[in-house]
Amino acid sequence: MSTIITIMYVGLGFIYAAVYYSLFVVVIRYFDTAQPVDVGNWVTWGLYIAIPALLASVAEKLLTIFDLREHESLLDTDPITGIIEILSQAIPSFFRGTIWAVGLLIVNGIAMYLLGDFNMIRDLAVGLGLPL
């Protein structure tokens, strides 16, 4: 069960690494040439940060059904409490994804240095449609 959760957070880390790379490139470009940063980009980055964290928290909550823990069950609580638990679990999901993103950005930087034109995170950001 923990392998599935780890794979899920590695995927979340890849998404966050692409978002942070996109954000970094646009902010550096803003300070370099004094081009205004479009307000719509903040909404895009926010959606790419919030929605995957929420989906990860929902998936983790649903995985507790298959994990036979005695103290935690999706069916023991009323729906409002379940929704609150899922939303509150999105905050640790954000931090777990950010930790993976930092590691992936470091590995990407090392690979860029060693391999030249290799930039896996930039290609992922372009594939997700993030501004660069």
PDB file of C-alpha atoms in Angstrom:
ATOM      1  CA  MET A   1       0.000   0.000   0.000  1.00  0.00           C
ATOM      2  CA  SER A   2       2.807   2.412   0.807  1.00  0.00           C
ATOM      3  CA  THR A   3       4.352   1.773  -2.624  1.00  0.00           C
ATOM      4  CA  ILE A   4       1.202   3.023  -4.313  1.00  0.00           C
ATOM      5  CA  ILE A   5       1.184   6.142  -2.155  1.00  0.00           C
ATOM      6  CA  THR A   6       4.879   6.768  -2.881  1.00  0.00           C
ATOM      7  CA  ILE A   7       4.309   6.469  -6.628  1.00  0.00           C
ATOM      8  CA  MET A   8       1.359   8.843  -6.331  1.00  0.00           C
ATOM      9  CA  TYR A   9       3.501  11.459  -4.568  1.00  0.00           C
ATOM     10  CA  VAL A  10       6.334  11.071  -7.080  1.00  0.00           C
ATOM     11  CA  GLY A  11       3.800  11.924  -9.795  1.00  0.00           C
ATOM     12  CA  LEU A  12       2.621  14.865  -7.733  1.00  0.00           C
ATOM     13  CA  GLY A  13       6.260  15.914  -7.364  1.00  0.00           C
ATOM     14  CA  PHE A  14       6.712  15.897 -11.147  1.00  0.00           C
ATOM     15  CA  ILE A  15       3.681  18.152 -11.596  1.00  0.00           C
ATOM     16  CA  TYR A  16       4.895  20.517  -8.884  1.00  0.00           C
ATOM     17  CA  ALA A  17       8.415  20.570 -10.322  1.00  0.00           C
ATOM     18  CA  ALA A  18       6.972  21.655 -13.685  1.00  0.00           C
ATOM     19  CA  VAL A  19       4.871  24.347 -11.986  1.00  0.00           C
ATOM     20  CA  TYR A  20       7.812  25.677  -9.961  1.00  0.00           C
ATOM     21  CA  TYR A  21      10.061  25.623 -13.037  1.00  0.00           C
ATOM     22  CA  SER A  22       7.456  27.580 -15.009  1.00  0.00           C
ATOM     23  CA  LEU A  23       7.010  30.044 -12.163  1.00  0.00           C
ATOM     24  CA  PHE A  24      10.788  30.498 -11.838  1.00  0.00           C
ATOM     25  CA  VAL A  25      11.268  31.129 -15.567  1.00  0.00           C
ATOM     26  CA  VAL A  26       8.475  33.717 -15.728  1.00  0.00           C
ATOM     27  CA  VAL A  27       9.634  35.525 -12.567  1.00  0.00           C
ATOM     28  CA  ILE A  28      13.251  35.648 -13.793  1.00  0.00           C
ATOM     29  CA  ARG A  29      12.068  36.935 -17.179  1.00  0.00           C
ATOM     30  CA  TYR A  30      10.016  39.601 -15.389  1.00  0.00           C
ATOM     31  CA  PHE A  31      13.028  40.911 -13.493  1.00  0.00           C
ATOM     32  CA  ASP A  32      15.316  40.588 -16.524  1.00  0.00           C
ATOM     33  CA  THR A  33      13.358  42.566 -19.137  1.00  0.00           C
ATOM     34  CA  ALA A  34      10.654  44.258 -17.038  1.00  0.00           C
ATOM     35  CA  GLN A  35       7.833  42.478 -18.883  1.00  0.00           C
ATOM     36  CA  PRO A  36       4.577  42.381 -16.940  1.00  0.00           C
ATOM     37  CA  VAL A  37       3.581  38.984 -15.582  1.00  0.00           C
ATOM     38  CA  ASP A  38       0.099  38.077 -16.750  1.00  0.00           C
ATOM     39  CA  VAL A  39      -2.410  37.731 -13.911  1.00  0.00           C
ATOM     40  CA  GLY A  40      -3.924  34.667 -15.602  1.00  0.00           C
ATOM     41  CA  ASN A  41      -0.710  32.738 -15.012  1.00  0.00           C
ATOM     42  CA  TRP A  42      -1.258  32.852 -11.255  1.00  0.00           C
ATOM     43  CA  VAL A  43      -4.618  31.147 -11.675  1.00  0.00           C
ATOM     44  CA  THR A  44      -3.039  28.454 -13.866  1.00  0.00           C
ATOM     45  CA  TRP A  45      -0.243  27.790 -11.388  1.00  0.00           C
ATOM     46  CA  GLY A  46      -2.717  27.769  -8.493  1.00  0.00           C
ATOM     47  CA  LEU A  47      -4.926  25.206 -10.220  1.00  0.00           C
ATOM     48  CA  TYR A  48      -1.935  22.995 -11.010  1.00  0.00           C
ATOM     49  CA  ILE A  49      -0.943  23.136  -7.333  1.00  0.00           C
ATOM     50  CA  ALA A  50      -4.381  22.763  -5.693  1.00  0.00           C
ATOM     51  CA  ILE A  51      -6.144  20.179  -7.862  1.00  0.00           C
ATOM     52  CA  PRO A  52      -3.408  17.468  -7.843  1.00  0.00           C
ATOM     53  CA  ALA A  53      -3.004  17.847  -4.064  1.00  0.00           C
ATOM     54  CA  LEU A  54      -6.751  17.462  -3.613  1.00  0.00           C
ATOM     55  CA  LEU A  55      -6.831  14.421  -5.902  1.00  0.00           C
ATOM     56  CA  ALA A  56      -3.932  12.875  -3.976  1.00  0.00           C
ATOM     57  CA  SER A  57      -5.745  13.403  -0.683  1.00  0.00           C
ATOM     58  CA  VAL A  58      -8.930  11.833  -2.082  1.00  0.00           C
ATOM     59  CA  ALA A  59      -6.954   8.851  -3.381  1.00  0.00           C
ATOM     60  CA  GLU A  60      -5.174   8.454  -0.061  1.00  0.00           C
ATOM     61  CA  LYS A  61      -8.490   8.582   1.794  1.00  0.00           C
ATOM     62  CA  LEU A  62     -10.000   5.979  -0.534  1.00  0.00           C
ATOM     63  CA  LEU A  63      -6.955   3.734  -0.067  1.00  0.00           C
ATOM     64  CA  THR A  64      -7.748   3.597   3.653  1.00  0.00           C
ATOM     65  CA  ILE A  65     -10.790   1.494   2.750  1.00  0.00           C
ATOM     66  CA  PHE A  66      -8.440  -1.210   1.473  1.00  0.00           C
ATOM     67  CA  ASP A  67      -6.015  -0.733   4.341  1.00  0.00           C
ATOM     68  CA  LEU A  68      -7.518  -2.481   7.330  1.00  0.00           C
ATOM     69  CA  ARG A  69      -6.850   0.141   9.961  1.00  0.00           C
ATOM     70  CA  GLU A  70      -9.120  -0.023  12.975  1.00  0.00           C
ATOM     71  CA  HIS A  71      -9.016   3.656  13.856  1.00  0.00           C
ATOM     72  CA  GLU A  72      -9.732   5.099  10.435  1.00  0.00           C
ATOM     73  CA  SER A  73     -12.554   4.420   8.015  1.00  0.00           C
ATOM     74  CA  LEU A  74     -14.284   6.421   5.343  1.00  0.00           C
ATOM     75  CA  LEU A  75     -17.642   4.946   6.265  1.00  0.00           C
ATOM     76  CA  ASP A  76     -17.508   5.669  10.020  1.00  0.00           C
ATOM     77  CA  THR A  77     -17.994   9.421   9.717  1.00  0.00           C
ATOM     78  CA  ASP A  78     -20.723  11.608   8.321  1.00  0.00           C
ATOM     79  CA  PRO A  79     -20.177  13.120   4.842  1.00  0.00           C
ATOM     80  CA  ILE A  80     -19.295  16.621   6.102  1.00  0.00           C
ATOM     81  CA  THR A  81     -16.558  15.269   8.369  1.00  0.00           C
ATOM     82  CA  GLY A  82     -15.233  13.143   5.503  1.00  0.00           C
ATOM     83  CA  ILE A  83     -15.038  16.180   3.220  1.00  0.00           C
ATOM     84  CA  ILE A  84     -13.260  18.194   5.907  1.00  0.00           C
ATOM     85  CA  GLU A  85     -10.768  15.356   6.442  1.00  0.00           C
ATOM     86  CA  ILE A  86     -10.088  15.143   2.697  1.00  0.00           C
ATOM     87  CA  LEU A  87      -9.585  18.912   2.389  1.00  0.00           C
ATOM     88  CA  SER A  88      -7.326  19.002   5.429  1.00  0.00           C
ATOM     89  CA  GLN A  89      -5.269  16.124   4.000  1.00  0.00           C
ATOM     90  CA  ALA A  90      -4.583  18.235   0.880  1.00  0.00           C
ATOM     91  CA  ILE A  91      -2.212  20.468   2.891  1.00  0.00           C
ATOM     92  CA  PRO A  92       0.214  17.629   3.781  1.00  0.00           C
ATOM     93  CA  SER A  93      -0.152  16.386   0.194  1.00  0.00           C
ATOM     94  CA  PHE A  94       1.055  19.782  -1.007  1.00  0.00           C
ATOM     95  CA  PHE A  95       4.123  19.593   1.235  1.00  0.00           C
ATOM     96  CA  ARG A  96       4.906  15.994   0.228  1.00  0.00           C
ATOM     97  CA  GLY A  97       4.640  16.948  -3.440  1.00  0.00           C
ATOM     98  CA  THR A  98       6.849  19.994  -2.859  1.00  0.00           C
ATOM     99  CA  ILE A  99       9.529  17.871  -1.199  1.00  0.00           C
ATOM    100  CA  TRP A 100       9.522  15.500  -4.173  1.00  0.00           C
ATOM    101  CA  ALA A 101       9.554  18.498  -6.555  1.00  0.00           C
ATOM    102  CA  VAL A 102      12.661  19.965  -4.926  1.00  0.00           C
ATOM    103  CA  GLY A 103      14.441  16.627  -5.266  1.00  0.00           C
ATOM    104  CA  LEU A 104      13.364  16.267  -8.883  1.00  0.00           C
ATOM    105  CA  LEU A 105      14.486  19.814  -9.700  1.00  0.00           C
ATOM    106  CA  ILE A 106      17.899  19.072  -8.189  1.00  0.00           C
ATOM    107  CA  VAL A 107      18.187  15.846 -10.216  1.00  0.00           C
ATOM    108  CA  ASN A 108      17.035  17.741 -13.316  1.00  0.00           C
ATOM    109  CA  GLY A 109      19.696  20.408 -12.710  1.00  0.00           C
ATOM    110  CA  ILE A 110      22.412  17.788 -12.358  1.00  0.00           C
ATOM    111  CA  ALA A 111      21.208  16.041 -15.535  1.00  0.00           C
ATOM    112  CA  MET A 112      21.161  19.372 -17.401  1.00  0.00           C
ATOM    113  CA  TYR A 113      24.739  20.017 -16.305  1.00  0.00           C
ATOM    114  CA  LEU A 114      25.974  16.555 -17.271  1.00  0.00           C
ATOM    115  CA  LEU A 115      23.941  15.948 -20.441  1.00  0.00           C
ATOM    116  CA  GLY A 116      23.750  19.437 -21.928  1.00  0.00           C
ATOM    117  CA  ASP A 117      20.381  20.065 -23.582  1.00  0.00           C
ATOM    118  CA  PHE A 118      18.445  17.590 -21.426  1.00  0.00           C
ATOM    119  CA  ASN A 119      15.652  19.285 -19.468  1.00  0.00           C
ATOM    120  CA  MET A 120      12.956  16.815 -18.484  1.00  0.00           C
ATOM    121  CA  ILE A 121      11.067  19.287 -16.264  1.00  0.00           C
ATOM    122  CA  ARG A 122      10.897  21.951 -19.008  1.00  0.00           C
ATOM    123  CA  ASP A 123       9.494  19.376 -21.428  1.00  0.00           C
ATOM    124  CA  LEU A 124       6.893  18.356 -18.853  1.00  0.00           C
ATOM    125  CA  ALA A 125       5.916  22.003 -18.267  1.00  0.00           C
ATOM    126  CA  VAL A 126       5.465  22.516 -21.998  1.00  0.00           C
ATOM    127  CA  GLY A 127       3.420  19.315 -22.187  1.00  0.00           C
ATOM    128  CA  LEU A 128       1.152  20.520 -19.367  1.00  0.00           C
ATOM    129  CA  GLY A 129       0.655  23.856 -21.126  1.00  0.00           C
ATOM    130  CA  LEU A 130       2.332  25.951 -18.450  1.00  0.00           C
ATOM    131  CA  PRO A 131       3.727  29.334 -19.485  1.00  0.00           C
ATOM    132  CA  LEU A 132       7.480  29.539 -20.076  1.00  0.00           C
TER     133      LEU A 132
END
